[in-house]
Short mmCIF file of C-alpha atoms and ligand atoms in Angstrom, two decimals:
data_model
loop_
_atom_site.label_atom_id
_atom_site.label_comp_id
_atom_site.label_asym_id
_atom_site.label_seq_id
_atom_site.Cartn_x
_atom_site.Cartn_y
_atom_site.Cartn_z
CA UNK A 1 129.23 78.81 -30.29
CA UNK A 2 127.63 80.69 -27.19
CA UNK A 3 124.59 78.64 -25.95
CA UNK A 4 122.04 80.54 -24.47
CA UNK A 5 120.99 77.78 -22.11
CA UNK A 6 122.99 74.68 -20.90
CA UNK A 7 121.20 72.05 -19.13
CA UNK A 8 122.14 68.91 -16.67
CA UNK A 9 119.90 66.27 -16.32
CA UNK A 10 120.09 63.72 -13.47
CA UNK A 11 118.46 61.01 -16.54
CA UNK A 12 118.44 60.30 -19.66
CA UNK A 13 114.81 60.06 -19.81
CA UNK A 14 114.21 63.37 -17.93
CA UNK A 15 116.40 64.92 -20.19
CA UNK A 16 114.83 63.67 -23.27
CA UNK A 17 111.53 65.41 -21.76
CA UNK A 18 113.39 68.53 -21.21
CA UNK A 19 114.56 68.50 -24.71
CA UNK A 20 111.47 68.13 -26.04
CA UNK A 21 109.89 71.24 -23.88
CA UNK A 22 113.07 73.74 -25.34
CA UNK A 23 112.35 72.68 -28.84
CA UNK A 24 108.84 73.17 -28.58
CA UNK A 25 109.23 76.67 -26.95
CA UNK A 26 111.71 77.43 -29.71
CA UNK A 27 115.04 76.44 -28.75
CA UNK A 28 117.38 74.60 -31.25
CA UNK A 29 118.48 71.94 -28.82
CA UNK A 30 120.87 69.00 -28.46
CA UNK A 31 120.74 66.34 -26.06
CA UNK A 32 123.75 64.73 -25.18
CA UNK A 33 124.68 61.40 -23.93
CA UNK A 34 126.78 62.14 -20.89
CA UNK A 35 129.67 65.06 -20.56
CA UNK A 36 130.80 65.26 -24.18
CA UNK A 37 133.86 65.26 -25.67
CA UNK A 38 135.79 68.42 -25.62
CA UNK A 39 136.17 67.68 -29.88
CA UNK A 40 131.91 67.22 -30.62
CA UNK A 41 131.45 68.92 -33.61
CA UNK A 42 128.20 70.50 -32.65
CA UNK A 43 125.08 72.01 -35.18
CA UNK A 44 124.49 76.01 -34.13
CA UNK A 45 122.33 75.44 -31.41
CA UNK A 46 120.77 77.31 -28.68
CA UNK A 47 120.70 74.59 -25.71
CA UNK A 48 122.63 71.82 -24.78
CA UNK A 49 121.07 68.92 -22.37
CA UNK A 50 123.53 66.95 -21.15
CA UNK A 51 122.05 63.92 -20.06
CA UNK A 52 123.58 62.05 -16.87
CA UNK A 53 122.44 58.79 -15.03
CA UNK A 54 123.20 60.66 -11.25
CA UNK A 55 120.01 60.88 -9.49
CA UNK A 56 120.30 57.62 -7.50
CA UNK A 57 124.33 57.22 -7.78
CA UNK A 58 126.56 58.35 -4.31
CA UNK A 59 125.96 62.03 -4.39
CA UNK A 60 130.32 62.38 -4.78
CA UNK A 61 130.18 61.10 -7.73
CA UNK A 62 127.15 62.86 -8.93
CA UNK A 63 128.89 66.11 -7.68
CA UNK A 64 132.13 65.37 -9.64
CA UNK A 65 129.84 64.01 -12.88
CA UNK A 66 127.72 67.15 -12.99
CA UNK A 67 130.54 69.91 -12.52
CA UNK A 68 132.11 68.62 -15.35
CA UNK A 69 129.32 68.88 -17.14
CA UNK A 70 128.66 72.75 -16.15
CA UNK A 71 132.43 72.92 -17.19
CA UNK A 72 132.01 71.87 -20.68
CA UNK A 73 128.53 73.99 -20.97
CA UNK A 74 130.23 77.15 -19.86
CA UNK A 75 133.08 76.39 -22.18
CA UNK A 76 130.80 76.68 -24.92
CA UNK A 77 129.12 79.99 -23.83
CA UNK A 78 126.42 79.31 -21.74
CA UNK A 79 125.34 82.10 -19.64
CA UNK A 80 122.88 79.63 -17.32
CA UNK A 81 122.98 76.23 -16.43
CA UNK A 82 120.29 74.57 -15.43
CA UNK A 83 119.99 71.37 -13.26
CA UNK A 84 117.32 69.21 -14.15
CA UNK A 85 115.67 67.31 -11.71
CA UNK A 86 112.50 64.98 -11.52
CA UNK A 87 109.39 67.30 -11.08
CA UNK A 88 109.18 64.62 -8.10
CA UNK A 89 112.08 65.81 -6.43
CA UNK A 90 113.21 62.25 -6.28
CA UNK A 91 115.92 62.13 -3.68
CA UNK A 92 116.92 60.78 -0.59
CA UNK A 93 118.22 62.90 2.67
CA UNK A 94 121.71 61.95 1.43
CA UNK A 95 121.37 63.54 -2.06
CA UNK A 96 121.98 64.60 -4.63
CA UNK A 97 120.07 67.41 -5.47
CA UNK A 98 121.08 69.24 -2.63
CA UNK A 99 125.23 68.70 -3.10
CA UNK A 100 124.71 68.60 -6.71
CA UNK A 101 122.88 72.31 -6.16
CA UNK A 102 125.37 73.73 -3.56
CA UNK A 103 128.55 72.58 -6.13
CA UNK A 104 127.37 74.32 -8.56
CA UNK A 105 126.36 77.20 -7.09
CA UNK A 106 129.92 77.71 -5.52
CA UNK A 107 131.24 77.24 -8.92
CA UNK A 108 129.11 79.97 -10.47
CA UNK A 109 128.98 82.21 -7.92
CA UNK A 110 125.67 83.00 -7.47
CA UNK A 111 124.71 84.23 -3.70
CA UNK A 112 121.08 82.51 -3.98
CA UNK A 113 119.79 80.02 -6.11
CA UNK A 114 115.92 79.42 -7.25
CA UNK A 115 114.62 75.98 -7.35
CA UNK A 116 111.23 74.64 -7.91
CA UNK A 117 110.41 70.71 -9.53
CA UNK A 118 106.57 72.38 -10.44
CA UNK A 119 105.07 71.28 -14.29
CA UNK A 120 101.72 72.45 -14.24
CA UNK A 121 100.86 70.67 -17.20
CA UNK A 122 101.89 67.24 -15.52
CA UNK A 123 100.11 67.70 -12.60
CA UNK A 124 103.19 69.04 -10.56
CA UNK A 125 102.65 72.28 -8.46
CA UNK A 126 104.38 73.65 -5.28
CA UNK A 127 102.50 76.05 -2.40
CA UNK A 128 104.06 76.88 0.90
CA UNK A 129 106.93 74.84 -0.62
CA UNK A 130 104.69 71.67 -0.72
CA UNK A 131 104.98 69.68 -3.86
CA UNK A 132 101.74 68.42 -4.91
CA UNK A 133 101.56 65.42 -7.40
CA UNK A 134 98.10 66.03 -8.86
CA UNK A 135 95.28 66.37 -6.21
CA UNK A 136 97.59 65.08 -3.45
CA UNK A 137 100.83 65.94 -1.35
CA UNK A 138 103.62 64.07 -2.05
CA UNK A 139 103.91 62.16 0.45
CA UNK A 140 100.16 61.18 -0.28
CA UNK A 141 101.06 60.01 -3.82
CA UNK A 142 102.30 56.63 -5.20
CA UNK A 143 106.21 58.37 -4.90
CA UNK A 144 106.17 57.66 -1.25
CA UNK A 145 106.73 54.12 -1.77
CA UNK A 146 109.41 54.71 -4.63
CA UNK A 147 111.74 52.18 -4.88
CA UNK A 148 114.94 53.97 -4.32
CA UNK A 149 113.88 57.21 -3.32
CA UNK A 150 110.83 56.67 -1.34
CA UNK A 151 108.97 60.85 -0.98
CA UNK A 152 108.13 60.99 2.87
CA UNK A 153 107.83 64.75 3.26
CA UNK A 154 105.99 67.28 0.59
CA UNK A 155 107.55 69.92 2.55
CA UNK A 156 110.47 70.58 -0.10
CA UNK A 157 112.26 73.69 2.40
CA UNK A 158 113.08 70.94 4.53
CA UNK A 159 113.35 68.34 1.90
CA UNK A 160 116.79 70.16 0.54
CA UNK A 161 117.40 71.72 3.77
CA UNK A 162 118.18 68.26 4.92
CA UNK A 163 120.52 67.41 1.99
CA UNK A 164 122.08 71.16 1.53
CA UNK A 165 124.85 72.69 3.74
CA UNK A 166 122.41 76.00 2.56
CA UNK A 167 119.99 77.75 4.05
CA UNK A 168 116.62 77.12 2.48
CA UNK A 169 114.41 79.89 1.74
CA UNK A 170 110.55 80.20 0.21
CA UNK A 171 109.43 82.41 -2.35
CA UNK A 172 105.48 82.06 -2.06
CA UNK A 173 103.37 82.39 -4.50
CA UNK A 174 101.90 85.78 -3.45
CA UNK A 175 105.55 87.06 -4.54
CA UNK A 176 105.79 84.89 -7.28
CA UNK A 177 101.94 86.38 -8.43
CA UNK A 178 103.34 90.00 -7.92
CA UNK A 179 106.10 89.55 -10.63
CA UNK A 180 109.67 89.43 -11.88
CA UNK A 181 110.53 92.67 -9.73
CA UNK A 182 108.80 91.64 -6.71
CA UNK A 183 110.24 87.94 -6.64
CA UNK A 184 113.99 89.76 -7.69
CA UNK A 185 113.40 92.15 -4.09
CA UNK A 186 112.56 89.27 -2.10
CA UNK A 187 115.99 87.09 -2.91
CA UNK A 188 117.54 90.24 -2.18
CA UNK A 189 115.89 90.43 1.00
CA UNK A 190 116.22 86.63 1.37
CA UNK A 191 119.87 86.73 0.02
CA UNK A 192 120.71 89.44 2.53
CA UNK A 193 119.43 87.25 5.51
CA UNK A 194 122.02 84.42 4.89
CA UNK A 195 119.68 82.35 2.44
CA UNK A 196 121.88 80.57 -0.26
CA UNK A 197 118.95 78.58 -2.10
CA UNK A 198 114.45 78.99 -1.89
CA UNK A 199 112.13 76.83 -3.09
CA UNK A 200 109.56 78.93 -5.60
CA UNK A 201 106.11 77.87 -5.28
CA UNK A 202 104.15 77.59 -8.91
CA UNK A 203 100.85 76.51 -9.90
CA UNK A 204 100.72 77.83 -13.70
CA UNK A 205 102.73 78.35 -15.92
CA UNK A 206 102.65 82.26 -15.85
CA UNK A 207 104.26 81.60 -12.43
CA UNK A 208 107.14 79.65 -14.39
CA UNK A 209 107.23 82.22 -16.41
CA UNK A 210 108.10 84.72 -14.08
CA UNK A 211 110.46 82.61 -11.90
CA UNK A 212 112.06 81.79 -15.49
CA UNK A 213 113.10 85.42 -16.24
CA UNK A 214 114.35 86.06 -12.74
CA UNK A 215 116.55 83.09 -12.56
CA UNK A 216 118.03 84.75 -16.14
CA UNK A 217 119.71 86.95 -13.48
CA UNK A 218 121.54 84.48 -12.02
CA UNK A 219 124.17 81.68 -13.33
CA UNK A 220 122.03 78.59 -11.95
CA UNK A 221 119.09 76.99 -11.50
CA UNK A 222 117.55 74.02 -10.11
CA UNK A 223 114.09 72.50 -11.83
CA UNK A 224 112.47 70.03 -13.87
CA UNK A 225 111.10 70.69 -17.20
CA UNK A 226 108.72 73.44 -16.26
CA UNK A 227 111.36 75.62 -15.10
CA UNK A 228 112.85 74.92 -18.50
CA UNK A 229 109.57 76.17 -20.23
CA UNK A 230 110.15 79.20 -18.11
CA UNK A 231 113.66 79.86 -18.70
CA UNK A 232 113.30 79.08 -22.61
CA UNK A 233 110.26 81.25 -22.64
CA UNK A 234 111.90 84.11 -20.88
CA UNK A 235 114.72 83.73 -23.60
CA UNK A 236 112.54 83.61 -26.53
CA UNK A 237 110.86 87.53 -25.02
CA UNK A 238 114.57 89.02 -24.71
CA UNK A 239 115.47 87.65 -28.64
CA UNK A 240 118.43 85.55 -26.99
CA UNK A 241 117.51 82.31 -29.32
CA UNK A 242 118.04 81.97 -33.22
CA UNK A 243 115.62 80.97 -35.18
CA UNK A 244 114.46 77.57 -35.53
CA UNK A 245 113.43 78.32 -38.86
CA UNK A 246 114.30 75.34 -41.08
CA UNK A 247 118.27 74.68 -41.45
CA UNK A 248 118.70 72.84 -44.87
CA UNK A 249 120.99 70.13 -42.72
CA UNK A 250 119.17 69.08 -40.04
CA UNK A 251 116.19 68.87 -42.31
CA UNK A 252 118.24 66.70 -44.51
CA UNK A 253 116.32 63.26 -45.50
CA UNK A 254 119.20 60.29 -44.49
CA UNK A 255 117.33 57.59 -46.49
CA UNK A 256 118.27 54.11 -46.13
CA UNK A 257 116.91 51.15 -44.79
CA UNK A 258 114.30 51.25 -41.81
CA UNK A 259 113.46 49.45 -38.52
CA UNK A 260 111.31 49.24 -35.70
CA UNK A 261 112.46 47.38 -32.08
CA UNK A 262 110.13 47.12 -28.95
CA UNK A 263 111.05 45.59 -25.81
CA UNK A 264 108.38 47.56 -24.08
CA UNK A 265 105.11 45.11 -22.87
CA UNK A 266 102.93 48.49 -22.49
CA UNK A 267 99.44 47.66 -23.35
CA UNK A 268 99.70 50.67 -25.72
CA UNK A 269 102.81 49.08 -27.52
CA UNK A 270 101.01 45.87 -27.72
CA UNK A 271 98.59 47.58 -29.83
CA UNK A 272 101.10 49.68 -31.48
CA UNK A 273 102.93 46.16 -33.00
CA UNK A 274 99.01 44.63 -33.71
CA UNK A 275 98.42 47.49 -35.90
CA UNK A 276 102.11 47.20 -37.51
CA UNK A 277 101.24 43.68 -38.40
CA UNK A 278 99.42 45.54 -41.03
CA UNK A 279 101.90 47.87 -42.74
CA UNK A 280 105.03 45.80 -42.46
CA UNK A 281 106.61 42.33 -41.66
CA UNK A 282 106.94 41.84 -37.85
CA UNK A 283 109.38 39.52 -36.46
CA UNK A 284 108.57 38.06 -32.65
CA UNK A 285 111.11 36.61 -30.49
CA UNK A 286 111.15 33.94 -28.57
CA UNK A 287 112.12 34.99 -24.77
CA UNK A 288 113.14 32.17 -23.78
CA UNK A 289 115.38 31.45 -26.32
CA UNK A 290 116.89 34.95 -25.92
CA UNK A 291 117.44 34.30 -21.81
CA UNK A 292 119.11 31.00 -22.87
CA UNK A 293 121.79 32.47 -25.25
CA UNK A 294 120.75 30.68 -28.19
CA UNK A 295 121.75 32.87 -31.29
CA UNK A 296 117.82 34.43 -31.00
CA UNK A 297 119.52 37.77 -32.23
CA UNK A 298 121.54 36.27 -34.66
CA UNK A 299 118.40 34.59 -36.32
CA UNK A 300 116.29 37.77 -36.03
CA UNK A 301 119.13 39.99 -37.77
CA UNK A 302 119.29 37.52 -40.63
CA UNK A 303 115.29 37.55 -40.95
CA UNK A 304 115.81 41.37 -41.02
CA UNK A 305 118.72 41.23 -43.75
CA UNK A 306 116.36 39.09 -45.86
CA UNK A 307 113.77 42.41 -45.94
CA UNK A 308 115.25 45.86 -45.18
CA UNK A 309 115.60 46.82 -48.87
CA UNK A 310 112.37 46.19 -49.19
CA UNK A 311 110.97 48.57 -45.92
CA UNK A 312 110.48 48.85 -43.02
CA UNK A 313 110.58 46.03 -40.81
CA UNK A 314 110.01 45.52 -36.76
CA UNK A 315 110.88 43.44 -34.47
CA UNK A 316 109.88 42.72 -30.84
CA UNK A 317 110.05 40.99 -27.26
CA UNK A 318 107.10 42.38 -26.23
CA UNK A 319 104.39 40.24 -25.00
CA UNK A 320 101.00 40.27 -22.83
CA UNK A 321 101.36 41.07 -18.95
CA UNK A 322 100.14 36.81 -18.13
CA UNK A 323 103.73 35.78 -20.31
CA UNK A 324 105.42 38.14 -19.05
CA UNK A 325 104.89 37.36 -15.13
CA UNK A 326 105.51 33.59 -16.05
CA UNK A 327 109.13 34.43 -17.97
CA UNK A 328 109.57 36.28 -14.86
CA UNK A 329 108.86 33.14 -12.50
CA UNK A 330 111.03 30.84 -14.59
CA UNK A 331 113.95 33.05 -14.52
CA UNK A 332 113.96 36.36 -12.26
CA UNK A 333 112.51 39.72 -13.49
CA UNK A 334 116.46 41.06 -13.54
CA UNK A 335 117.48 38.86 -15.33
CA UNK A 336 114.75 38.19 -17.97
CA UNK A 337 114.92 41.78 -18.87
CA UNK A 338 118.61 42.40 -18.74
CA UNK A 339 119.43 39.72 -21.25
CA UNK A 340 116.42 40.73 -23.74
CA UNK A 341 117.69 44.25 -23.57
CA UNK A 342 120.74 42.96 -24.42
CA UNK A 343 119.54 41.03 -27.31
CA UNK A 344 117.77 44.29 -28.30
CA UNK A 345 120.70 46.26 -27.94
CA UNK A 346 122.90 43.44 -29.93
CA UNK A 347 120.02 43.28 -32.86
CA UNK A 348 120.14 47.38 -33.40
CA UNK A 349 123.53 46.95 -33.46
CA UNK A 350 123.99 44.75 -36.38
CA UNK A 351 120.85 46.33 -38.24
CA UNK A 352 123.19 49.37 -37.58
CA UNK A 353 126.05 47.25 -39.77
CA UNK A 354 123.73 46.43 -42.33
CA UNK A 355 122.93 49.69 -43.43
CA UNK A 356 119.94 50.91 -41.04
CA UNK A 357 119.78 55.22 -40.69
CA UNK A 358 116.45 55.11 -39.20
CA UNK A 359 115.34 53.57 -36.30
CA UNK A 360 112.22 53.79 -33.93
CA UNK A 361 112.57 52.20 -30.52
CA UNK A 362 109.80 51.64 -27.49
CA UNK A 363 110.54 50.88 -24.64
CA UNK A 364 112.62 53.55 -22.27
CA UNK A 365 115.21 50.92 -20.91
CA UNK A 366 114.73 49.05 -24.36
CA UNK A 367 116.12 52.70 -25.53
CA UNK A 368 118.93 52.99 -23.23
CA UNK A 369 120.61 50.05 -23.87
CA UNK A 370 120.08 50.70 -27.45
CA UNK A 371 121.59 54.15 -27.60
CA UNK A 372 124.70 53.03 -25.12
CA UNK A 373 125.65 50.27 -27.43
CA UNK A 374 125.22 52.15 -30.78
CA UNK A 375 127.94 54.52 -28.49
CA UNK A 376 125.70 57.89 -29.65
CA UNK A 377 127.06 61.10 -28.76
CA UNK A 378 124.13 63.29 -28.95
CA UNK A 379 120.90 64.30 -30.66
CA UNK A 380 119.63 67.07 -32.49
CA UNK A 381 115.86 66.88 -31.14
CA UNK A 382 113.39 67.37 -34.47
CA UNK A 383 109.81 67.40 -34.79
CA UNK A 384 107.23 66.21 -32.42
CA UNK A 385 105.89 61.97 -33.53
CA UNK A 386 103.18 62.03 -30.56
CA UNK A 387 103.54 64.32 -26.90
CA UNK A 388 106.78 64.16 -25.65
CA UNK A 389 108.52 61.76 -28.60
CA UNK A 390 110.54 63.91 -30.78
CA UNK A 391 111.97 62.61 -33.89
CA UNK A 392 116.21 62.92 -33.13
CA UNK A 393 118.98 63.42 -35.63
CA UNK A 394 122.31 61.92 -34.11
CA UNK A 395 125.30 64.24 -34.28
CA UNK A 396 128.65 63.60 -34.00
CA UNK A 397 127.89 59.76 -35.10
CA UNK A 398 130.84 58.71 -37.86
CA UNK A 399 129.62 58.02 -41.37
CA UNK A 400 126.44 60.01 -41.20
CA UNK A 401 123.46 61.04 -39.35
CA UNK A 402 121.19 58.70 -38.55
CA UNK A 403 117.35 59.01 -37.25
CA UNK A 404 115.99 57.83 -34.25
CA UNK A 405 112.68 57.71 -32.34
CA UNK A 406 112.94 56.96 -28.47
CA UNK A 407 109.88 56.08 -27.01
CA UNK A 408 108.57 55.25 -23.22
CA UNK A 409 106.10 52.22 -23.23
CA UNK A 410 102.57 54.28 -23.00
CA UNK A 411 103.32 57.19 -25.74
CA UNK A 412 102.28 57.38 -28.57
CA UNK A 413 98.84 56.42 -30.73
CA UNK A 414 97.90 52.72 -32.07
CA UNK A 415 100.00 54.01 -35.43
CA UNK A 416 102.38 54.96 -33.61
CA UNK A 417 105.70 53.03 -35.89
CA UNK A 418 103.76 54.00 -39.03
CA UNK A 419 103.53 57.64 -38.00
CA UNK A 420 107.40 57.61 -36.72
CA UNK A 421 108.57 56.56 -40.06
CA UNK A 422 106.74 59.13 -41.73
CA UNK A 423 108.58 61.82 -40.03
CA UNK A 424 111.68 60.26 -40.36
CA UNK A 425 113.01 60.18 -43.82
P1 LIG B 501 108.62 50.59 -20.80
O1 LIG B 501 109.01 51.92 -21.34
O2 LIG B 501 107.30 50.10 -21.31
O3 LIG B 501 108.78 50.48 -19.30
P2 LIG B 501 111.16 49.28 -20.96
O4 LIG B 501 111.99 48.97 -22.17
O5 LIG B 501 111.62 50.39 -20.06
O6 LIG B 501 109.69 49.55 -21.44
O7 LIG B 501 111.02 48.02 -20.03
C1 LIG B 501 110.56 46.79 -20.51
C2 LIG B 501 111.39 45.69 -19.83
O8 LIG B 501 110.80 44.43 -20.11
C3 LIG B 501 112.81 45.61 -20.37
O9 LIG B 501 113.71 45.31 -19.34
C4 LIG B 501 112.71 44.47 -21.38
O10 LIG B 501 113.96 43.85 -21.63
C5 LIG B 501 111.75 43.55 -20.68
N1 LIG B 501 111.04 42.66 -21.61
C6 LIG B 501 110.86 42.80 -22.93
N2 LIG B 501 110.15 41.78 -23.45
C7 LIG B 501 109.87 40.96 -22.41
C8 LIG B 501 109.15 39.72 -22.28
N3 LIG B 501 108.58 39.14 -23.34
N4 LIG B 501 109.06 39.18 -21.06
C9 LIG B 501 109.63 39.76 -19.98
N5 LIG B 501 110.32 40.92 -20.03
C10 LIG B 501 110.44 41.52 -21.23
#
C-alpha cells in the first residue's frame, strides 16, 4: 500500500471531520482509532487519519503519541503527513501544536513548514496571520473563554512562535493570491532567512488550494480540515488518488439487526427521537436509575433482545435542557454524564453480542465511549447521512464489518435515524 496522504489528528472528532472532507474531495479514506497496529489489515485506500486524543494532553506525550503515528503512516507509503489541528488553533503557550509541529518536521526533514487552521466554509479565515472566527478576531470570539485552551491572541505568528523553538514566518495573502510559484519563491526566500515554519493567510478556498499544492512539495504540514481540502484537491489535479468508484466490498450490505443510541440532549436530537417515535419502538431510560447502578442497562438490553429481529430499535438518555440541569444538581454534571455514557457504552456493547452490525449513535462523547468500548480499530468513511456525518464501515473488527453512524448533537435533519438506516444496509 502507498498512501498518498497520511493524516494526524489531535481528536477524534476533528478527525472524523477531516475524513469526511477527503472522501468528499475523492479520497478513499480510513480513519483510525489511535496509532494502529503494525498487523491492520487495511482496504486499498488513499488516506489514512489517524485519530489521537493530544490536543490538551502534556505536549511530551503528544510529541511521542504523534511521531509514532507519522512512523506508521510513512511505513505504509505516505509521501505527506499532515497534522490536523482545530481550525481554532486551540492551544495553550505550552503546546502542542508548536512541539508537535517542530518533531515532526525534524523527523521529515523539511527546512520550512506551512501551517494555516483557515476553513472558509466554517467561517475560519487568516489575514496578516490573524485568525478570524466568522466576523470577529479570535480573541473577540466565544474561544477566548475556552475552557482549557482559552484564545487570547488572533495573532497566530506569535501564537506558535511562543510554543515553537522555530522561527515563525507569514505568507500573506498577496503571495498566496499570486500562486503556487509565487508562494514556493517566498519560502525559499523565507527558508533562506532562518524561517523553519509561516503561517499562510486564506480566505477562500482557491487560496487552500494553492497553499495545498505547494505544501505537496514538502513532507509536512500543519492545518485543519481546509488545508486537507487543499491538499486532497491538489492530489486529485496530479492523478495521485484511485478511484473511488464503487469497490464491490466496501459497498457490501452487512445485514443484521439494527439500533439507534442517543445520549446527546441537543434540541435537534430531541426532535430527531420525537420523530423516531414514529418509525420504530423507542426505549427511554431512566437517569437516575442509570447514576445509581441499578441494572438500567441490563433492563434496556433485554427490552432490545425482545425486538431487534423485528427492526430497528432506539434507545436514549436524552432529555429536555430543565431535567437535565436538575440531574445535574442532584448529582454533579461529571458525574451524571460519565456514568450514562457508561451505560451507553455498556448497552452497545451487549447489542454488539446479540447480533447488532449496524448502529447509529448521537451524541459526540456518547460516540466516544461507544467506539472505545466496542475496541474499533478503524473506519472506512462511506457516504454522506447529513453534512459532516458519513456512514463508516469498521475494518479490522473480528467476525465482520459492521456499520456505524457517529453523530455530534446538532447534525443532522428531524429524520435523521430513519435516514441513517437507510444508508446503512
Ligand atoms: P453532544 O454531541 O450533543 O454534545 P454528547 O454525547 O457529547 O452530546 O454529550 C452529552 C452528555 O450528556 C454526555 O456526557 C451524556 O452522558 C450526558 N447525558 C445524556 N443524557 C443525559 C441526561 N438525561 N441528563 C444529564 N446528562 C445526560
Amino acid at each position: 500500500m502507498t498512501l498518498a496522504l497520511g493524516c494526524i489528528a489531535d481528536d477524534y472528532t476533528g478527525a472524523s471531520d477531516l475524513a469526511n472532507t477527503l472522501t468528499r474531495c475523492g479520497l478513499r479514506t480510513v480513519q483510525t482509532i489511535g496509532v494502529p497496529a503494525a498487523d491492520l489489515a487495511l482496504p486499498e485506500v488513499d488516506a489514512v487519519v489517524v485519530s489521537l486524543k493530544s490536543r490538551s494532553i502534556e505536549a511530551d506525550l503528544a510529541v511521542t503519541r504523534s511521531r509514532s503515528a507519522e512512523k506508521w503512516l510513512r511505513e505504509r507509503g505516505a509521501r505527506h503527513v499532515l497534522f490536523k489541528i482545530c481550525s481554532t488553533f486551540d492551544s495553550t503557550d505550552a503546546g502542542n501544536i508548536g512541539p508537535v509541529m517542530d518533531a515532526l518536521r525534524a523527523d521529515s526533514g523539511d527546512a520550512i513548514v506551512l501551517v494555516t487552521p483557515a476553513f472558509p466554509e466554517t467561517g475560519r479565515t487568516v489575514y496578516q496571520g490573524n485568525l478570524f472566527v466568522g466576523a470577529v478576531p479570535l480573541n473577540e470570539s466565544p474561544l477566548k473563554d475556552h475552557p482549557l485552551n482559552p484564545m487570547h491572541d488572533s495573532n497566530l505568528v506569535r501564537v506558535l512562535a511562543r510554543q515553537s523553538r522555530t522561527r515563525i514566518g507569514l505568507v500573506d495573502l498577496a503571495d498566496i493570491a499570486r500562486g503556487a510559484e509565487a508562494v514556493r519563491a517566498r519560502l525559499a526566500q523565507l527558508s533562506g532567512q532562518g524561517f523553519g515554519a509561516v503561517i499562510a493567510d486564506a480566505v477562500f478556498e482557491r487560496d487552500l488550494e494553492t497553499i495545498g499544492q505547494v505544501a505537496l512539495d514538502h513532507r509536512v504540514s500543519v492545518g485543519a480540515s481546509g488545508l486537507g481540502l487543499g491538499l486532497a484537491r491538489a492530489l486529485v489535479a496530479a492523478g495521485n488518488v484511485k478511484s473511488l468508484a464503487a469497490d464491490p466490498i466496501s459497498n457490501a450490505p452487512v445485514g443484521g439487526p439494527a439500533a439507534c443510541l442517543a445520549g446527546s440532549c441537543s434540541q435537534a436530537t430531541l426532535q430527531q427521537i420525537a420523530r423516531a417515535e414514529q418509525a420504530m419502538p423507542v426505549l427511554h431510560l431512566d437517569p437516575d436509575q442509570v447514576i445509581a447502578g441499578n441494572g438500567e442497562s441490563r433492563r434496556a438490553l433485554a427490552w432490545a433482545r425482545e425486538r431487534l429481529q423485528e427492526g430497528p430499535i432506539l434507545i436514549a438518555s436524552s432529555s429536555t435542557p430543565e431535567e437535565v440541569a436538575a440531574l445535574q444538581l442532584r448529582h454533579g454534571r461529571d458525574a451524571a454524564g460519565h456514568a450514562i455514557e457508561q451505560a451507553m457504552a455498556d448497552i452497545a456493547e451487549g447489542l454488539v453480542q446479540s447480533g447488532v452490525r449496524r448502529l447509529v449513535v448521537a451524541g459526540g462523547e456518547t460516540s466516544g465511549a461507544v467506539v472505545d468500548r466496542l475496541g474499533i480499530p478503524g473506519f472506512l468513511v462511506g457516504a454522506e447521512i447529513a453534512a459532516g456525518v458519513p456512514v463508516l464501515r469498521t475494518v479490522g473488527v473480528n467476525g465482520g464489518d459492521m456499520l456505524l453512524a457517529l453523530k455530534s448533537g446538532n447534525f443532522g435533519g428531524p429524520e435523521f435515524f430513519s435516514d441513517a438506516l437507510k444508508l446503512m444496509r
